[in-house]
Amino acid sequence: MSRKIRRHAGKPIAEPVGLLSRRRFIGSTSAALLLLVSRSGQAAQTSVLAVRVWPAKDYTRITLESREPLVFTHQSVHNPERLVVDLEGVELNEVLQSLPTKITGQDPYIQLIRAGRNRPGVVRLVIELKAEVSPQVFTLRPVGEYGHRLVLDLYPTEPVDPLLALLEKISPEEAAAGGATPPHRNDDKPRKTAEAPRGKPAEPPPRREAPPAEEPRRADDDDTVSRLITVAIDPGHGGEDPGAVGAAGSFEKHVTLAVARRLKARIDAQPNMRAMLTRDADYFVPLQQRVAKARRVQADLFVSIHADAFISPTARGSSVFVLSEKGASSTAARLLAQKENAADLIGGVNIGVKDSHLARTLLDLSQTAAINDSLKVGKAVLGELGNINRLHKGEVEQASFAVLKAPDIPSILVETAFISNPEEEARLNDEAYQERMAEAIVRGLRRYFARNPPMAKSKLARLD
């Protein structure tokens, strides 16, 4: 081994060159570590890249995104109500310090958020609440364009009841005509009532009683039934899940909500129909929860609104899809279903929460009758869409869409147009086109229900 001579106490000492090199490396590394510690106060720190807040009536979501997994603890504090989250090994940067600006007075659950250094190496978030909440705190692995995410979902202790919210919007006159009893209200404010067209007397909605052989009456049933047709409208994507993005930067989640709101207004204007939205703002709703909301209001129909995308900007046209029990009707339909079913991964679902009722009902695929009805309504809507836009396919397609798996509700998924096509992207953002799209869907629904009036069902207050 070659040796290098150094002097110690005036005497030359031989030392291996390899050992000398290692000592120099260790010394330089230690210096670098000391410099890092002196600058940051700890050996390594994680930076939060982005913070997002999604307020909604159903719940408020806070998302912290980082390159590395965040190490955290959390606890609820009462009197006053607060949620405290400690982030270990995190840099208190401008992103975290911007959290207070993310909260608006319209947030139903959060009063304000404070972020500060609690002790060396720990950043504390204090979320001051307007009322007690049931928090769900969980992490998500990187997916799509997102890195690691820490998610804080703040749910009300009394969950929002979509059926109650829907019934509260029914006027006494509508309830009397339809037979539904509106829920008790604690206030005496007058309600806005629907007016019949001038010169025409108000007519009760049509009703069709099922033959006893098909729907035997139960001992606790009475003659009071609601024949208002309820349509659940599902604006695709939302919140953390933007959906497809157009060349000009349009988000599918915004387009679908705009069309859905117009569709709801047109349905509500019909004398014997009403609509509810699975989301009415920019926030994420898991696929199963969308279906559960429709079932909770005993919807007669489920309509999911989307705006398709493809790798080629020349793809164009509108489409209608329904559920398939036997596989997709085409490769394109199968790929589209896979993409839409991935929404939960992108939007972020807390897999630690299990709901046996949902698992039991939503995975029940013995729904041949519902699929047959879905094909009928899909054909009626597709025919109307062809009057305002080119059709991508001339027939209703089928695939295994998770959001269409309500076992007892006819369900369709409408791809309004290709947001990846610059021309159609511009049309999707045009209010006049959105109105024509909503009107075409309503015409299709009316055609379907004129030929297939819904069977009589139990009072809205009764749920399975």
Coordinates of N, CA and C in Angstrom, one line a residue, residues 43 82 161 209 320 395 444:
A43 N -31.5 18.7 11.6 CA -30.7 18.1 10.6 C -31.4 18.1 9.2
R82 N -61.5 23.7 18.9 CA -60.3 23.8 18.0 C -59.8 22.4 17.6
D161 N -78.3 16.1 5.9 CA -79.2 15.2 5.4 C -79.8 15.7 4.0
E209 N -100.4 4.0 -10.1 CA -100.3 3.0 -9.0 C -99.8 1.7 -9.6
V320 N -73.4 9.3 -24.3 CA -74.1 8.9 -23.1 C -73.7 7.4 -22.8
E395 N -74.9 5.5 -30.5 CA -75.6 4.7 -29.6 C -75.1 4.8 -28.2
G444 N -84.8 15.2 -23.2 CA -84.7 13.7 -23.2 C -85.3 13.1 -22.0

